Short mmCIF file of C-alpha atoms in Angstrom, two decimals:
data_model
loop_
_atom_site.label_atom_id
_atom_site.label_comp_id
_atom_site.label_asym_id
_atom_site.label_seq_id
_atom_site.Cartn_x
_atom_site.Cartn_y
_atom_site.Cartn_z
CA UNK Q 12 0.00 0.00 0.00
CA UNK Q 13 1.00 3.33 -0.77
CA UNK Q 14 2.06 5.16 2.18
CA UNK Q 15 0.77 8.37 2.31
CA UNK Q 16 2.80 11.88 2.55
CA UNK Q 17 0.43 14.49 3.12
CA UNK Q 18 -3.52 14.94 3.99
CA UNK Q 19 -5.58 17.66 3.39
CA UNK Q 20 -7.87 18.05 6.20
CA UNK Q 21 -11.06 20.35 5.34
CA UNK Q 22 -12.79 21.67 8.19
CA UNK Q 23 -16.40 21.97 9.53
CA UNK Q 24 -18.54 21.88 11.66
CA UNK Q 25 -19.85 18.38 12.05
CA UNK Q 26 -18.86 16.56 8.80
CA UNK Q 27 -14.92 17.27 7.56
CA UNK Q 28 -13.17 15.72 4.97
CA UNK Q 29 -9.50 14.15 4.35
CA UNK Q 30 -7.79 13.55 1.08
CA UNK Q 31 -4.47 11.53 1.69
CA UNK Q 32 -1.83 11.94 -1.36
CA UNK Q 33 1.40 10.14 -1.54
CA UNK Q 34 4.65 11.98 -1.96
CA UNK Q 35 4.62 11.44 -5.72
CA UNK Q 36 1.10 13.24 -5.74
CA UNK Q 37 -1.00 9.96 -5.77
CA UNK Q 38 -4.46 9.93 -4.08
CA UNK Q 39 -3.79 7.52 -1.13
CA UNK Q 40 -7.46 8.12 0.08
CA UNK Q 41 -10.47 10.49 0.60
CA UNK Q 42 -12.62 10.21 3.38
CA UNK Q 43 -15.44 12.11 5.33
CA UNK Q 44 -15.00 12.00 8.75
CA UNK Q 45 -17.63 12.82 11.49
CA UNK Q 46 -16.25 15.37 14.28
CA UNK Q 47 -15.77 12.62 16.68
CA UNK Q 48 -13.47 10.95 14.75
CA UNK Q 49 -10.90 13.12 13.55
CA UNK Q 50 -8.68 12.93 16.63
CA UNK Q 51 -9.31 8.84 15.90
CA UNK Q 52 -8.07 9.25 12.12
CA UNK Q 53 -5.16 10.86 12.73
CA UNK Q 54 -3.94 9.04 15.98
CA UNK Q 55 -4.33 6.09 13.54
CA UNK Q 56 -2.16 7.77 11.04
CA UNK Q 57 1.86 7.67 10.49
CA UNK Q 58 3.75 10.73 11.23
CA UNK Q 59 2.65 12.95 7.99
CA UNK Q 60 2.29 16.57 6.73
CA UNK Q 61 -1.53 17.40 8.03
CA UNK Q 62 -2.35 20.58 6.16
CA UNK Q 63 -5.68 22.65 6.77
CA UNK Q 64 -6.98 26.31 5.87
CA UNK Q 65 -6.43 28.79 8.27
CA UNK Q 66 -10.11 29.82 9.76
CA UNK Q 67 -11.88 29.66 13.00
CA UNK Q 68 -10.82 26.48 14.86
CA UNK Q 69 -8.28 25.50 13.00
CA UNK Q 70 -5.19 26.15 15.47
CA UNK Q 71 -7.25 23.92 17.88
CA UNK Q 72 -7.24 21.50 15.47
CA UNK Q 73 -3.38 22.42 14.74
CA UNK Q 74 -2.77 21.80 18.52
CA UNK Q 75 -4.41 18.99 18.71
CA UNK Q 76 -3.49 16.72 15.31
CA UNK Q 77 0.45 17.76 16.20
CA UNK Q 78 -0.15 15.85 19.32
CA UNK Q 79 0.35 12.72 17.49
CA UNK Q 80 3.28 13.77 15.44
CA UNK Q 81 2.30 15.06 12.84
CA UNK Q 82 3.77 18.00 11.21
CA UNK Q 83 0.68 20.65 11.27
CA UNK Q 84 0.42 23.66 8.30
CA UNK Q 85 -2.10 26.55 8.03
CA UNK Q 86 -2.70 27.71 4.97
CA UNK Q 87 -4.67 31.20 3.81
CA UNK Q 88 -7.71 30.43 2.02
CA UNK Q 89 -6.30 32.92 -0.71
CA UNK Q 90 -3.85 30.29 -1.43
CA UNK Q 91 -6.00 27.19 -1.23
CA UNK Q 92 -8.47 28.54 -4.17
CA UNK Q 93 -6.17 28.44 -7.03
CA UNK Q 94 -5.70 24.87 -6.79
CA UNK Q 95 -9.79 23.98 -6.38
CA UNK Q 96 -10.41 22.14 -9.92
CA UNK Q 97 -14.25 23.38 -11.45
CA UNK Q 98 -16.51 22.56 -9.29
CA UNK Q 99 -16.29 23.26 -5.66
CA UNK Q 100 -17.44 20.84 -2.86
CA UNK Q 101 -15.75 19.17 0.64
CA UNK Q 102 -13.72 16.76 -1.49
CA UNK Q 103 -12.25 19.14 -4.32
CA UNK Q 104 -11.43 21.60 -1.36
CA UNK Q 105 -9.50 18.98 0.36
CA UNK Q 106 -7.70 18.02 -2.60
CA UNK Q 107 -7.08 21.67 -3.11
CA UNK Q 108 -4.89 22.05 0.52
CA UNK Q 109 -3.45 19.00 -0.19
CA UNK Q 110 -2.02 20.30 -3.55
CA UNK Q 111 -1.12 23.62 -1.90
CA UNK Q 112 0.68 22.16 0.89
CA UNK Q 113 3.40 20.36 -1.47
CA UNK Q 114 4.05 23.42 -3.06
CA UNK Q 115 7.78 24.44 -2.23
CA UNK Q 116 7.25 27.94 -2.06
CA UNK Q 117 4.11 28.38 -0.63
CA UNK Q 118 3.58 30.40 2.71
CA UNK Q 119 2.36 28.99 5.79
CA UNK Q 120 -0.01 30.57 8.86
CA UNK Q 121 2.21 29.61 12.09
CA UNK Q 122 -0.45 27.45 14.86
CA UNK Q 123 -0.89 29.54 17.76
CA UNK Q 124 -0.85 28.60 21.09
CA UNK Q 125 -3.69 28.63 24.01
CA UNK Q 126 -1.86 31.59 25.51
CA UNK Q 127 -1.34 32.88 22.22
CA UNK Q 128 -5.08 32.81 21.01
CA UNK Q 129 -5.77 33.76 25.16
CA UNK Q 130 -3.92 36.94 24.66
CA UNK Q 131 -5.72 38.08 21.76
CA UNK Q 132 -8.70 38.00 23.21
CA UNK Q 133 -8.73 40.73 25.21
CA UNK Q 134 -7.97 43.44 22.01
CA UNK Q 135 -10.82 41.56 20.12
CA UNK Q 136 -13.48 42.03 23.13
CA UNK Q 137 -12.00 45.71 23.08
CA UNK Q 138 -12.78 46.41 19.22
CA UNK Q 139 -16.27 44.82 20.15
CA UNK Q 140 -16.64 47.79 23.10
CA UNK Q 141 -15.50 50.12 21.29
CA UNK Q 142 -17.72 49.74 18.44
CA UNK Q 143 -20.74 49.54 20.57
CA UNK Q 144 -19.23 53.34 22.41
CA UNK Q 145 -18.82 54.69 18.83
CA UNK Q 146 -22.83 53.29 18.18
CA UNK Q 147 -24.08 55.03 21.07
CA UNK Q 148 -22.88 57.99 20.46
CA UNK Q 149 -23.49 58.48 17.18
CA UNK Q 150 -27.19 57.86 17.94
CA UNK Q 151 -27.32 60.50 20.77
CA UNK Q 152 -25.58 62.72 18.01
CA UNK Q 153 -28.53 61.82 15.78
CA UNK Q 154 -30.98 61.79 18.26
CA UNK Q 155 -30.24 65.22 20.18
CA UNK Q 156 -29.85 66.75 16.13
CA UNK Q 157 -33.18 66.54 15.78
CA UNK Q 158 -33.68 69.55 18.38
CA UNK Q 159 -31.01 71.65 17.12
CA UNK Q 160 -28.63 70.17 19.83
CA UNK Q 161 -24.98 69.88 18.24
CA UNK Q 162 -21.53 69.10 19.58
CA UNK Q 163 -17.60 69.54 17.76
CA UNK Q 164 -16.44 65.57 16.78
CA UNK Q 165 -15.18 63.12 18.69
CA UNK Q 166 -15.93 60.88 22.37
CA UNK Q 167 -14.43 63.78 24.61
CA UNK Q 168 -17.06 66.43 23.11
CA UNK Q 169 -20.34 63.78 24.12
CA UNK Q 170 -21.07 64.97 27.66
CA UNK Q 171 -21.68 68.59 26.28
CA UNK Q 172 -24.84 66.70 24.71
CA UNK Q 173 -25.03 64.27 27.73
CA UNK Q 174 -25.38 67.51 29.96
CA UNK Q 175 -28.34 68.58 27.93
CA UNK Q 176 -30.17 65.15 28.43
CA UNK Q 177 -29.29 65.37 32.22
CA UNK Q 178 -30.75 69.02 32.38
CA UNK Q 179 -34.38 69.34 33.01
CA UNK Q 180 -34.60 72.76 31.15
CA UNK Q 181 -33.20 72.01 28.18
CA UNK Q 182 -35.15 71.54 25.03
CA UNK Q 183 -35.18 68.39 25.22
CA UNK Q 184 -38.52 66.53 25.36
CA UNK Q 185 -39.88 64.77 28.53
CA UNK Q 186 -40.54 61.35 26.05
CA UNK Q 187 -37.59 61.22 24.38
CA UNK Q 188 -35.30 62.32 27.72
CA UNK Q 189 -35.90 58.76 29.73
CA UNK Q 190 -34.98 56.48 26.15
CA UNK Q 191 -31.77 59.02 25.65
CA UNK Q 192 -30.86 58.45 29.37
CA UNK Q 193 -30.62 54.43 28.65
CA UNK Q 194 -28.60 55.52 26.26
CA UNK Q 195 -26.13 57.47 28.51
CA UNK Q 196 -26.51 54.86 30.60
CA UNK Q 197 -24.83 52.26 28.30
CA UNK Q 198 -22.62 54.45 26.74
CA UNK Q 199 -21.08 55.42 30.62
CA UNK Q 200 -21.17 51.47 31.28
CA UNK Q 201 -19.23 50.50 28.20
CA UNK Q 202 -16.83 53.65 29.16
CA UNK Q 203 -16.16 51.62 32.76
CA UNK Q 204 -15.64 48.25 30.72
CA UNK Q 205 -13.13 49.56 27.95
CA UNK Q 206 -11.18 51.80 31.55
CA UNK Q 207 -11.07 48.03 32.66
CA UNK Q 208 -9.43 46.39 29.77
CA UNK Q 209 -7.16 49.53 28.79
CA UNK Q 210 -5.82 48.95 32.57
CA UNK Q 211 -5.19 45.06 32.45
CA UNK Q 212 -3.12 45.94 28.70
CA UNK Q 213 -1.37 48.47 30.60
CA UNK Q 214 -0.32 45.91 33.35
CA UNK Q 215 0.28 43.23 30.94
CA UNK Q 216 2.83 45.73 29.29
CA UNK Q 217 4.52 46.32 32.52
CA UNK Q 218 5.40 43.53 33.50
CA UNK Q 219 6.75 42.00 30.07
CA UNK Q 220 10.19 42.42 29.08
CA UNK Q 221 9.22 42.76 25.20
CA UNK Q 222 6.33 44.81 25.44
CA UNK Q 223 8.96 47.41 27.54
CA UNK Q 224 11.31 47.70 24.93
CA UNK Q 225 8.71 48.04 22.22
CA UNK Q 226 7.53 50.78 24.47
CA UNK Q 227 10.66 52.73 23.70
CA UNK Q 228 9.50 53.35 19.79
CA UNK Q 229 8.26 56.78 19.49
CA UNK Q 230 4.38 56.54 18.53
CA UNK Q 231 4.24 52.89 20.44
CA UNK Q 232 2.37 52.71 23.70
CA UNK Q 233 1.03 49.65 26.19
CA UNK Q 234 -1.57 49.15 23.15
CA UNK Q 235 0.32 49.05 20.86
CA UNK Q 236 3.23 46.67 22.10
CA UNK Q 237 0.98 44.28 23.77
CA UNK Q 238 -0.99 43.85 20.96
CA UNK Q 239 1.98 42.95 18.54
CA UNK Q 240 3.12 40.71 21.49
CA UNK Q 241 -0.43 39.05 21.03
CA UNK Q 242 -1.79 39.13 17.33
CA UNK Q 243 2.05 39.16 15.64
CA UNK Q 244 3.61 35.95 14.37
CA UNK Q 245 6.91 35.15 15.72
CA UNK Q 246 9.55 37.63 14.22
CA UNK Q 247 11.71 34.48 13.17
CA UNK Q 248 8.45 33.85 10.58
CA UNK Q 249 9.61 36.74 8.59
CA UNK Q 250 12.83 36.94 6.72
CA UNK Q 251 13.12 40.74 7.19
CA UNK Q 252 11.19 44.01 8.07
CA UNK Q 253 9.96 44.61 5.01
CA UNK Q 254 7.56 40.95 5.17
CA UNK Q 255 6.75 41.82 8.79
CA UNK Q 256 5.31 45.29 7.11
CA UNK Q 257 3.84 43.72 4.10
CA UNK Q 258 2.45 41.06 6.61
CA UNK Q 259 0.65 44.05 8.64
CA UNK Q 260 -0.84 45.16 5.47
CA UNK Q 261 1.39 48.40 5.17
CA UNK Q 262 3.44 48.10 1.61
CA UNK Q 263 2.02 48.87 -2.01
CA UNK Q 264 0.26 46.80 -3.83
CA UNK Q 265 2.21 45.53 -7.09
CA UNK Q 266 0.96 46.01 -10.61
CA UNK Q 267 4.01 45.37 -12.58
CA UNK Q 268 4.55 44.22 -15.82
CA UNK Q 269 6.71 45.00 -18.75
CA UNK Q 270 9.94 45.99 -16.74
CA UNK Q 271 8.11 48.72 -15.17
CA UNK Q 272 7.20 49.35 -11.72
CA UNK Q 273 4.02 50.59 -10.80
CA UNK Q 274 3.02 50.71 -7.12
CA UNK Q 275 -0.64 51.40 -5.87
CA UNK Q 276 -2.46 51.83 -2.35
CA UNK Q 277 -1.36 49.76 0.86
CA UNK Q 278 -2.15 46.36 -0.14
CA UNK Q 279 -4.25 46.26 3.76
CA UNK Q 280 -3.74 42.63 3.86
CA UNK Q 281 -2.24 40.80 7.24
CA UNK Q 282 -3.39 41.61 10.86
CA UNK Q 283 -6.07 44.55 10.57
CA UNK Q 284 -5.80 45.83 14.25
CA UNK Q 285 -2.23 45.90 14.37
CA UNK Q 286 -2.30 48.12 11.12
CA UNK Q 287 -5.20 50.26 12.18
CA UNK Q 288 -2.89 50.75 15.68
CA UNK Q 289 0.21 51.36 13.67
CA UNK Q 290 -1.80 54.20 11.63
CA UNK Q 291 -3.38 56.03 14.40
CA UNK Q 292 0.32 56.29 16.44
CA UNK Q 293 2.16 57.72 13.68
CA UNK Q 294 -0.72 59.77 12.93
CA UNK Q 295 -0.54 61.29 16.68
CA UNK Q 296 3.74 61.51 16.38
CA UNK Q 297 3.11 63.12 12.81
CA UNK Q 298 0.32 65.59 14.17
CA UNK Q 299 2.51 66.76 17.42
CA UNK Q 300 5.63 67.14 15.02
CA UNK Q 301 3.63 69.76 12.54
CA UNK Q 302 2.52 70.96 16.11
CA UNK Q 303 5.73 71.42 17.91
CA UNK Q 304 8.24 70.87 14.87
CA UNK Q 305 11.12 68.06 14.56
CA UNK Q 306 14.58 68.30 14.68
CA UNK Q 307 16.37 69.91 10.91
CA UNK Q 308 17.54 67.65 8.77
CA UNK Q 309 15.85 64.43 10.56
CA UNK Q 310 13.77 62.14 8.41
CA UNK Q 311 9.99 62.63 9.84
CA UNK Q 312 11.10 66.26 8.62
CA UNK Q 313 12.06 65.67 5.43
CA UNK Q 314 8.98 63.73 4.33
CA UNK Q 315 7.10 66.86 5.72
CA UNK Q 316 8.50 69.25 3.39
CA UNK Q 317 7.57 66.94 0.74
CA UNK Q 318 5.35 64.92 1.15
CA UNK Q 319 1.07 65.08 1.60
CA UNK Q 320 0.31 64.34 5.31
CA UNK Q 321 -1.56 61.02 5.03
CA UNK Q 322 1.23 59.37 2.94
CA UNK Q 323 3.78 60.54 5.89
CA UNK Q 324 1.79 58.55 8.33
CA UNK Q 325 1.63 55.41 6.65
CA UNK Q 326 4.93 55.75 5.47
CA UNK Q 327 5.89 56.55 9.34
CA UNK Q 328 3.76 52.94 10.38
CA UNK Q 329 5.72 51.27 7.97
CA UNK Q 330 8.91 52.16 9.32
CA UNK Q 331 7.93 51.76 12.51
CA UNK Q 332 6.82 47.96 12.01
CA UNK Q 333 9.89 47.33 10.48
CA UNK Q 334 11.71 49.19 13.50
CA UNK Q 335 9.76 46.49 15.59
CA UNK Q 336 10.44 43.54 13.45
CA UNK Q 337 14.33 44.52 14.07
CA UNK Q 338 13.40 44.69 18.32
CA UNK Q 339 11.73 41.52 18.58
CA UNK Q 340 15.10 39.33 16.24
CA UNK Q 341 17.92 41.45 18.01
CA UNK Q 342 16.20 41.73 21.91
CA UNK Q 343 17.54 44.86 22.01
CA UNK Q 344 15.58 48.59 22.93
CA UNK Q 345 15.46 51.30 20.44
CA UNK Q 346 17.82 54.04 20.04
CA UNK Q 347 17.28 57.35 18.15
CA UNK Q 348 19.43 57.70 14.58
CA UNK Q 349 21.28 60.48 14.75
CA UNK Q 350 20.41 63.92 13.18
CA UNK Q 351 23.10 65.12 10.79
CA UNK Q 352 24.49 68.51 11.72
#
């Protein structure tokens, strides 16, 4: 019997699917499998390559099938779809990974841990608050509109229309004051929750020697460092800065042909809260700097001068990710270039 090489494992949620393929190719097997008896299969299995798509549940699976020896690979759906033949069902998608995962080049999702997954929860359950905060008050925005009520932009300019809800002689009316109230009333309670969470991220940054010297980038807080120590691949995973930055979704995207270069918008791919922290920090260092100036002659100065704003703080994320991609291989803290005289 042939023995098999590599199995293509595609998940569900009650009924997944294994196609077994020797290491000339050959199919070995395909086989449904029930939930209960996947562990089964693959404790039954010689040590193989066990490859899957990387989507909710599969680094438990990850954990779990590597438990019998098997070597475990995540792939991106983006790279399992070329290799789907016509029609598209449980069996040609299993096929498909399998395919993909004896490619020589192609890229791999590293499993995460329990702590690893653990960690990222709290910055996910964060995005979830925050989203509700930003709902609530852009309904008592909408709401208090109605009777010519107004207030500047932003969370720190609400209580100005919080105040008139609160006030009994404002012009707001008796029915609609109680139902706006519930709404102050959730907004102040998901204020509390996010004060809780911002705190524990701010501990957990503390008392980590990474996260501390991460810290020392300009632009990169607690946040910030805790949540690359949380939602970032291992720095070894990337052969350079430049990947980690690609990775985060902050290089162009490619159009080339012909010889000739032709670079577009921020391809946006990789870890979106990572990015979307990355952006707002250099935003805030490139907003204080046209503020309270930089030093003459220093880079963040030069791409002022010539440069549109918005393309200096993307271009300032991008060098700091690859600023953090160089902390995280070397161990070491960061240290200001110097300005030439």
């Amino acid at each position: 019997m042939t023995e098999v090489s590599t199995i293509g494992l595609d998940l569900a949620k009650n009924v997944f699917q294994a196609h077994g393929a020797s290491a000339a190719g050959d199919v070995v097997f395909r086989r449904k499998l029930r939930r209960d008896q996947v562990l089964g299969f693959f404790a039954a299995q010689p040590p193989c390559l066990v490859a899957m798509e990387a989507c909710p549940g599969a680094h438990y699976w990850g954990r779990e099938i590597g438990k019998f020896g098997h070597t475990v690979r995540l792939i991106a759906p983006a790279y399992v779809k070329p290799f789907v033949k016509r029609q598209k069902n449980d069996a040609a998608d299993a096929e498909a990974i399998c395919e993909a995962a004896q490619r020589p080049t192609m890229r791999f999702v590293a499993v995460k841990s329990e702590a690893k997954q653990a960690s990222a929860v709290v910055f996910r359950t964060r995005d979830i608050l925050v989203g509700q905060r930003t709902q609530l008050i852009n309904a008592i925005r909408g709401h208090l509109s109605e009777y010519g009520l107004i207030a500047p932009q932003g969370p720190f300019h609400v209580g100005r229309l919080i105040a008139h809800i609160e006030d009994p002689t404002s012009s707001v009316p008796e029915a609609a004051r109680s139902c706006l109230a519930l709404l102050v009333e959730g907004l102040r309670h998901l204020q509390e929750q996010i004060g809780a969470l911002d705190a524990e991220i701010s501990a957990r940054a503390k008392a980590d020697d990474t996260t501390r010297r991460l810290m020392t980038v300009p632009g990169i807080g607690p946040l910030i460092a805790t949540a690359i120590e949380a939602l970032a691949p291992p720095a070894e995973t990337f052969r350079s800065g430049r990947d980690f930055a690609a990775w985060v979704g902050l290089t162009p995207v490619q159009r080339s042909m012909g010889g000739k270069e032709r670079l577009g918008r921020t391809s946006r791919m990789g870890e979106r809260t990572l990015r979307r922290l990355l952006i707002i920090a250099a935003s805030a260092v490139v907003r204080w700097a046209k503020r309270k100036g930089v030093a003459k002659g220093s880079w963040l100065g030069r791409m002022l001068e010539r440069k549109p704003p918005m393309l200096v703080i993307v271009a300032l994320a991008n060098k700091n990710a690859r600023i953090v991609w160089a902390l995280l291989t070397k161990g070491e803290s960061y240290r200001a270039p110097a300005v030439p005289a």
